[in-house]
Tab-separated table of C-alpha atoms in Angstrom:
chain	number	residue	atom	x	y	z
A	1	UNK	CA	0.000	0.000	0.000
A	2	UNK	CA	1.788	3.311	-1.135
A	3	UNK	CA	2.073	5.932	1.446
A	4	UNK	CA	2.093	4.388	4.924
A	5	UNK	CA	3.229	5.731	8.136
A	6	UNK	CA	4.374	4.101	10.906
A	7	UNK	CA	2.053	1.699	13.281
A	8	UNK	CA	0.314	3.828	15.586
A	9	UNK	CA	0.663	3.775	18.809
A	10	UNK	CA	-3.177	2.750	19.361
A	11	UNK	CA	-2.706	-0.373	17.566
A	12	UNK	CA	-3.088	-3.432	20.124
A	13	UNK	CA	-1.811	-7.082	19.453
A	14	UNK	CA	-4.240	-9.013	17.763
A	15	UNK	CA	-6.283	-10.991	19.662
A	16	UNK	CA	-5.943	-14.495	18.550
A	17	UNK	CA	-7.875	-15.998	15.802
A	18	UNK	CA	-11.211	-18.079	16.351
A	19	UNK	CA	-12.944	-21.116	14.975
A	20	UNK	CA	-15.664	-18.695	14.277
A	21	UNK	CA	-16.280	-17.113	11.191
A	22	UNK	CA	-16.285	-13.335	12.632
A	23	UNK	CA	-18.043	-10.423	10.005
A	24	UNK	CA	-17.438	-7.457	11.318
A	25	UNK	CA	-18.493	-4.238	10.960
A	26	UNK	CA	-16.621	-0.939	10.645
A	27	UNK	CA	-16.580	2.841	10.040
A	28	UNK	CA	-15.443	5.905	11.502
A	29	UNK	CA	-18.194	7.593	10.646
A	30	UNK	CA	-21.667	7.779	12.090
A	31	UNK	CA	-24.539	7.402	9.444
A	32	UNK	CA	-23.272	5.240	7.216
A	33	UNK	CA	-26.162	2.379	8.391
A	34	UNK	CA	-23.428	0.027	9.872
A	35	UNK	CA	-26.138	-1.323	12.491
A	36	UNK	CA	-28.791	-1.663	9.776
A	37	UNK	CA	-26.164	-3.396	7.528
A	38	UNK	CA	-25.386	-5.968	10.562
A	39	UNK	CA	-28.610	-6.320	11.377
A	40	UNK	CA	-29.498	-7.727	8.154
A	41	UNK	CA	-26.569	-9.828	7.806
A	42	UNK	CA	-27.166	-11.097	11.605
A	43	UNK	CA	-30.792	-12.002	11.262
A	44	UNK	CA	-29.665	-13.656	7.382
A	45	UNK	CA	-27.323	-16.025	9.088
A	46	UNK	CA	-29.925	-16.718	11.356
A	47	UNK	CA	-32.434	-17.710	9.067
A	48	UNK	CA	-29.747	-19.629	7.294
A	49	UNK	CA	-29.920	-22.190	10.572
A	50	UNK	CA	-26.331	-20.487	11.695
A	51	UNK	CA	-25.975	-19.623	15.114
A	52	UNK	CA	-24.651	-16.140	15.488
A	53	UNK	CA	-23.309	-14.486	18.377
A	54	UNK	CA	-23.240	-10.340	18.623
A	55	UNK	CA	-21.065	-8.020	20.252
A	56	UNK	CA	-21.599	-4.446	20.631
A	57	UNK	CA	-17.849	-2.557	20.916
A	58	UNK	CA	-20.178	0.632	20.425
A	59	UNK	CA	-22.498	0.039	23.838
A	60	UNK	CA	-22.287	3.607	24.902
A	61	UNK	CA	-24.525	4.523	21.869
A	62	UNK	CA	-26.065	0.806	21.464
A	63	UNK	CA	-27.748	0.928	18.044
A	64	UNK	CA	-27.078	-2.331	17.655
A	65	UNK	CA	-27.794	-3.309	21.056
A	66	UNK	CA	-30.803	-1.284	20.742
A	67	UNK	CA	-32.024	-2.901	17.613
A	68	UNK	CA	-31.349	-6.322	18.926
A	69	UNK	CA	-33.480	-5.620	22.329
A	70	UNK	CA	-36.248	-4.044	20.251
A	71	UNK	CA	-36.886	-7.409	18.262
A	72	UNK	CA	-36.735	-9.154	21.848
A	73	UNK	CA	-39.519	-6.310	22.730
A	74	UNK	CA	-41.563	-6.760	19.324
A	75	UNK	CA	-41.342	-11.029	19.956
A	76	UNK	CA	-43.137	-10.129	23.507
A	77	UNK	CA	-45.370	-7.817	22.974
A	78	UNK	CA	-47.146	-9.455	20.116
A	79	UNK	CA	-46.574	-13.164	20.659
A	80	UNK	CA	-44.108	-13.829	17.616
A	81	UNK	CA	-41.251	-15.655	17.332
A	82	UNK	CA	-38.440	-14.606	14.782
A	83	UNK	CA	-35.048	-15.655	14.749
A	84	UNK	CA	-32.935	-13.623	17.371
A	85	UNK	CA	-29.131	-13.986	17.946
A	86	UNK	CA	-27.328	-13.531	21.887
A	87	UNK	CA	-26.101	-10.386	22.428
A	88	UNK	CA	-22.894	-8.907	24.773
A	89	UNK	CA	-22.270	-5.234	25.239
A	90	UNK	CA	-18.508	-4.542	25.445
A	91	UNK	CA	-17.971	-1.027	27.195
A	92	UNK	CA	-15.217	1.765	26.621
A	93	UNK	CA	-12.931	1.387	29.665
A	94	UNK	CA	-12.590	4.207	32.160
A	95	UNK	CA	-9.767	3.584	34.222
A	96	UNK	CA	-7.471	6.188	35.063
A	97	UNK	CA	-4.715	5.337	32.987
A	98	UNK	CA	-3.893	4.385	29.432
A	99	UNK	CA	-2.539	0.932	30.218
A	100	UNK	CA	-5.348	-0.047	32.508
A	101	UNK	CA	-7.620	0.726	30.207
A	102	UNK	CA	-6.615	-1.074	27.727
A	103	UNK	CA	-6.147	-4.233	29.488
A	104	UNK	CA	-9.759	-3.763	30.771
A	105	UNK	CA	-10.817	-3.472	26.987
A	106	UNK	CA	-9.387	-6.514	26.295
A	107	UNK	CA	-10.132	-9.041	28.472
A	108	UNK	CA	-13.566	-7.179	27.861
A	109	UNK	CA	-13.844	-8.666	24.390
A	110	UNK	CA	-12.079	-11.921	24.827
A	111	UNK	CA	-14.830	-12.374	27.477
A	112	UNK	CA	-17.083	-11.550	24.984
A	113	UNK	CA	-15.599	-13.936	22.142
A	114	UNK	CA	-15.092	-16.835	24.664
A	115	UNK	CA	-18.568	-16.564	25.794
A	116	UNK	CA	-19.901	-17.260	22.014
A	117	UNK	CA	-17.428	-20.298	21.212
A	118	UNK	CA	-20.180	-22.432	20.077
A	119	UNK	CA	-21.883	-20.029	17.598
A	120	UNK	CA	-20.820	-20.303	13.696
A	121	UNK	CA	-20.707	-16.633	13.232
A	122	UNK	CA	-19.689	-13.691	15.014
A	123	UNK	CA	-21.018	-10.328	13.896
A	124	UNK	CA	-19.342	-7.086	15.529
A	125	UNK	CA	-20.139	-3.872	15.781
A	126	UNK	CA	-17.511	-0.995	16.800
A	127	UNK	CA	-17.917	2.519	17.065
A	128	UNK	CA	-18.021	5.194	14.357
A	129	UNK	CA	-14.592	6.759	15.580
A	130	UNK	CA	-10.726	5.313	16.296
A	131	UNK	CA	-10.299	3.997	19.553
A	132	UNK	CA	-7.830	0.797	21.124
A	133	UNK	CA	-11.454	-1.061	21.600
A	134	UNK	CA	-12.173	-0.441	17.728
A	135	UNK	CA	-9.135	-1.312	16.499
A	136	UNK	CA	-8.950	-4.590	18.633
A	137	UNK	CA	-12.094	-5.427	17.053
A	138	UNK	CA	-10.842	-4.985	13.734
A	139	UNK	CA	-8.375	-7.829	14.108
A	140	UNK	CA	-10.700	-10.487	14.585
A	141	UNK	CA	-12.120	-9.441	11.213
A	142	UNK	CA	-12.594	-12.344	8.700
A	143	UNK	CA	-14.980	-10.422	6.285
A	144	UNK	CA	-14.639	-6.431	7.491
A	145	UNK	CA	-18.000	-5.138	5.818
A	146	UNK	CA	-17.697	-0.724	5.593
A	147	UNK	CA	-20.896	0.512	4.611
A	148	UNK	CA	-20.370	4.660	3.198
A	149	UNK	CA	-22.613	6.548	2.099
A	150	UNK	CA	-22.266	7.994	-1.945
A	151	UNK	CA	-20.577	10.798	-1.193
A	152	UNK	CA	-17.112	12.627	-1.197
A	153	UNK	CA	-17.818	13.412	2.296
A	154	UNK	CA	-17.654	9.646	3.170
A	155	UNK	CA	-14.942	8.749	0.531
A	156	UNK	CA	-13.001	11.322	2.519
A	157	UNK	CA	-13.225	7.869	5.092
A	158	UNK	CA	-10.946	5.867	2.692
A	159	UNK	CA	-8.520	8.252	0.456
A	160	UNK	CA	-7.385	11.933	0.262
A	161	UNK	CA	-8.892	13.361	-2.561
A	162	UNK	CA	-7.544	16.296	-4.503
A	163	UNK	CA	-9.150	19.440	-4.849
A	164	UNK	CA	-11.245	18.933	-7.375
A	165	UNK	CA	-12.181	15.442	-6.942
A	166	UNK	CA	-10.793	13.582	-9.567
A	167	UNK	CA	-7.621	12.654	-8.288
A	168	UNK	CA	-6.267	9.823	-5.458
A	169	UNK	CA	-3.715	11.714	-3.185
A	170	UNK	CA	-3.297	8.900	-0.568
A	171	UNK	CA	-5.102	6.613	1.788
A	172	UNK	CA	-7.261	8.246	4.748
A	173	UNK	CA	-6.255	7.261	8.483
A	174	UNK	CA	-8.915	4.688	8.308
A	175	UNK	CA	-7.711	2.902	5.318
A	176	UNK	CA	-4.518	2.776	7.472
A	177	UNK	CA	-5.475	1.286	10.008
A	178	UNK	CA	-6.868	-1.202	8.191
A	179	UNK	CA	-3.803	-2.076	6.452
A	180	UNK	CA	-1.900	-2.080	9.732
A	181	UNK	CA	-4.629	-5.138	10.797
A	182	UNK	CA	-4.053	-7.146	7.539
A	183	UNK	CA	0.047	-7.045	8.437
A	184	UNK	CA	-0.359	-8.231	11.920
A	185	UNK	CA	-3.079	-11.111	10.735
A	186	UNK	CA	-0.090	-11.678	7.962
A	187	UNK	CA	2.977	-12.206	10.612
A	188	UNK	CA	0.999	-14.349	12.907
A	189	UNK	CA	-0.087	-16.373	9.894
A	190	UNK	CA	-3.725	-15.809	10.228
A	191	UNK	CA	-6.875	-15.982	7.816
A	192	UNK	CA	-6.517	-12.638	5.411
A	193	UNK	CA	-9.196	-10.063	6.072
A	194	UNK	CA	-11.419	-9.484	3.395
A	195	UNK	CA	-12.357	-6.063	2.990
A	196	UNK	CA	-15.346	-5.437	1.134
A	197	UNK	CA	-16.809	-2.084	0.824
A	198	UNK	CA	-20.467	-1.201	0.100
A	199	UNK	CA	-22.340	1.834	-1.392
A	200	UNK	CA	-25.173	2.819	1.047
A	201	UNK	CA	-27.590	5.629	-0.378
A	202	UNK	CA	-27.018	5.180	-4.063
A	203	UNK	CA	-28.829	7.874	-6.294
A	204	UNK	CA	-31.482	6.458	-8.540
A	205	UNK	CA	-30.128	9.027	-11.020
A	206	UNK	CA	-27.360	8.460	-12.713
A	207	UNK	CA	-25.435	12.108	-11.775
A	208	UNK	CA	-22.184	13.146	-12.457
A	209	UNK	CA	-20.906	12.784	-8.438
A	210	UNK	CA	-21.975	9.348	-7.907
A	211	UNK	CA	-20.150	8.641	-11.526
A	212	UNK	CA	-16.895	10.400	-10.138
A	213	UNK	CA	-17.146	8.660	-6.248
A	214	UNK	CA	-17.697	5.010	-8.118
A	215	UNK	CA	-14.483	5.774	-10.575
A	216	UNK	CA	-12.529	6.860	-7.546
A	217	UNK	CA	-13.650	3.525	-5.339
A	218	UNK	CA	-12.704	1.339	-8.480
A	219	UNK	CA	-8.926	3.069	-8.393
A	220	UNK	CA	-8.986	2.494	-4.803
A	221	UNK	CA	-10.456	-0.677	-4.343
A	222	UNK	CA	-6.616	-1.633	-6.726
A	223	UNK	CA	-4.405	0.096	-4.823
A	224	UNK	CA	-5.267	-0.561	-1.034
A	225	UNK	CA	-7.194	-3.997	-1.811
A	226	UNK	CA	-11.065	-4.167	-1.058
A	227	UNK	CA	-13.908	-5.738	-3.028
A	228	UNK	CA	-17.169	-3.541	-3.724
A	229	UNK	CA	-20.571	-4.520	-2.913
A	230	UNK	CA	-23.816	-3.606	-3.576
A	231	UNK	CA	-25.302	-1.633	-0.649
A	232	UNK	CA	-28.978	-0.577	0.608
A	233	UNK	CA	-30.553	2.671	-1.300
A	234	UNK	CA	-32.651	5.887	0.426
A	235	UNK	CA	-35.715	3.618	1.073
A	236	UNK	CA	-37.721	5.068	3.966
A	237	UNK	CA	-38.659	1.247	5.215
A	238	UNK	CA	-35.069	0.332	6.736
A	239	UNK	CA	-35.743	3.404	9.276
A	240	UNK	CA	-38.988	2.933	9.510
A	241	UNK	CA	-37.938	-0.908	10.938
A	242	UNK	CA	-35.723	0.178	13.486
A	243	UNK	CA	-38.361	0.383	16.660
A	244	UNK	CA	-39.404	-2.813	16.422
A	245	UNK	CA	-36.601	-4.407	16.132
A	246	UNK	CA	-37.356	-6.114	12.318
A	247	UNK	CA	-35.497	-6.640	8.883
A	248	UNK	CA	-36.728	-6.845	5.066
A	249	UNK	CA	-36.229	-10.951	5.761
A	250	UNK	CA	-39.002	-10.630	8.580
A	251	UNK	CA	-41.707	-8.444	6.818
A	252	UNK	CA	-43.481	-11.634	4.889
A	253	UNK	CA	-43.863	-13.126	7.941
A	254	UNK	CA	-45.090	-10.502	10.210
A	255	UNK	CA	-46.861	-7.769	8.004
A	256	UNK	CA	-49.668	-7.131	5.699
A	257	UNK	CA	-47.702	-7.771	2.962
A	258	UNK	CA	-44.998	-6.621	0.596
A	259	UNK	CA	-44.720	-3.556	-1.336
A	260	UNK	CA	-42.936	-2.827	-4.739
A	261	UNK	CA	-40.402	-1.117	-2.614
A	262	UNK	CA	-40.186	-3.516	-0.040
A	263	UNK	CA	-39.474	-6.004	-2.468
A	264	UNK	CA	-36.797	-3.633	-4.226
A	265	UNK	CA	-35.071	-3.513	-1.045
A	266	UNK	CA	-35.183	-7.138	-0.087
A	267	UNK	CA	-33.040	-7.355	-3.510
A	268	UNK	CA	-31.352	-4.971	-2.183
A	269	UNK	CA	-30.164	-7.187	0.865
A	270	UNK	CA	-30.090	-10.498	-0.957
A	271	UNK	CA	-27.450	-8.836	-3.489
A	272	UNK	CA	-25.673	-7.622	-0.188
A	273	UNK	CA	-25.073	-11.360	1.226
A	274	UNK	CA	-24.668	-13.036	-1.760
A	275	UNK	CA	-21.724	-10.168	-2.777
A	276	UNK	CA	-20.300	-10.932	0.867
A	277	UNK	CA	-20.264	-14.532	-0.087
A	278	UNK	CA	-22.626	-16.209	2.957
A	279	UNK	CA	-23.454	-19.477	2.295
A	280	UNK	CA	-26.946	-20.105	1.262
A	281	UNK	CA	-27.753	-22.544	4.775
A	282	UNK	CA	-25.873	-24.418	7.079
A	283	UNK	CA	-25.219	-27.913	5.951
A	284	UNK	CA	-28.014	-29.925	6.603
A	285	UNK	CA	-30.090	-27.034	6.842
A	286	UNK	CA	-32.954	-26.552	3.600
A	287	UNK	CA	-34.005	-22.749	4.612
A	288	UNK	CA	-33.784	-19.630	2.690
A	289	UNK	CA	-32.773	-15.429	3.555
């Protein structure tokens, strides 16, 4: 990768690898719909007859945690049952010095990890800025799944951009850090991380920017190595789930019914996982996302 600094000093020894498969989410910015994107993929392993274990690194905000409980709350209150995966909030330390808090982060999440060693899949959320806790997240990454939205405000997230938008100056902190992940996985002689990249928010128009940012992302995805996926559009319905607690794989079997755009977003999520490259069940398993 072309214009690397040093490791920073926030980067933590990886914690070691597990028989899990672990997805996990990350971003350092908010928006982006990194809940709503694990969500979907949580509650698509689930249906899949995979047993999936979630961790929270974000618990002081909680969307995930949030979302997770409100499904719980939804199951209750109207005497459903849906698919819903175990759930551990992992908490910023706030011990008074450096050190201590990051020893406190750690055995944090390896309590966390240990605690799900029979599930196939972990699925982890960490927070929308750079922290020790985020970055120890990132290297359990097997698949690391960042959602940004289609703009040069989020592209800012991966690369440096020039002036005028057309041109690659470098990679952004985030990118990395990322990089600085892959190397450790790479010395201890680890699974690689497979970075895969998705465009949330995608215009329905075909407009001059969201030309430019998907030329720029192809350049990119070359020179600092990610693959691009398929991501959700501005569809009012994956808010509009949030409260209780429910995906597009849920709506046939607790709603009305399907609309046009419900289906169009269902796609949307179906070309999401398959892009990832889930497996379509569990072996034994004849279900469907």
């Amino acid at each position: 990768m072309n214009h690397i600094a040093a490791t920073s000093p926030l980067s933590p020894a990886p914690l070691p690898q597990t028989a899990q498969r672990v997805i996990v989410l990350g971003n350092e910015k908010g928006g982006s719909g990194k809940s709503t994107t694990a969500m979907h993929v949580v509650v698509s392993l689930l249906r899949r007859g995979f047993s999936v274990g979630v961790i929270d690194l974000d618990a002081r905000q909680g969307t995930l945690s949030r979302y997770v409980e409100n499904r719980a709350a939804y199951m209750e209150t109207n005497g459903v049952r849906l698919a819903q995966p175990s759930l551990r909030k992992v908490w910023r330390s706030e011990a008074a010095t450096r050190a201590e808090a990051e020893a406190e982060e750690r055995l944090g999440l390896e309590t966390a990890v240990a605690e799900f060693s029979g599930c196939d899949y972990l699925v982890i959320d960490t927070p929308g800025s750079d922290s020790y806790l985020s970055r120890l997240g990132h290297t359990l990454a097997d698949v690391l799944i960042t959602p940004m939205n289609d703009s040069f405000i989020d592209l800012d997230l991966l690369a440096r951009i020039d002036p005028e938008g057309r041109k690659i100056i470098g990679p952004s902190v985030y990118s990395q850090m990322v990089w600085e992940q892959r190397q450790h996985r790479a010395r201890q002689g680890g699974r690689p991380i497979d970075w895969v990249v998705m465009r949330n928010r995608l215009s329905h128009l075909d407009a001059r920017n969201k030309r430019d940012v998907g030329l720029l992302l192809e350049e990119l995805a070359k020179r600092i190595r990610f693959r691009m996926a398929p991501g959700f559009g501005e569809r009012v319905i994956f808010r509009e789930l949030f409260p209780q607690g429910l995906t597009l794989l849920d709506l046939r079997h607790t709603g009305p019914g399907l609309t046009l755009s419900h289906v169009a977003a269902r796609q949307e999520v179906r070309d999401l996982l398959r892009a990832v490259g889930l497996p379509d069940a569990k072996a034994g398993m004849n279900v469907s996302a």
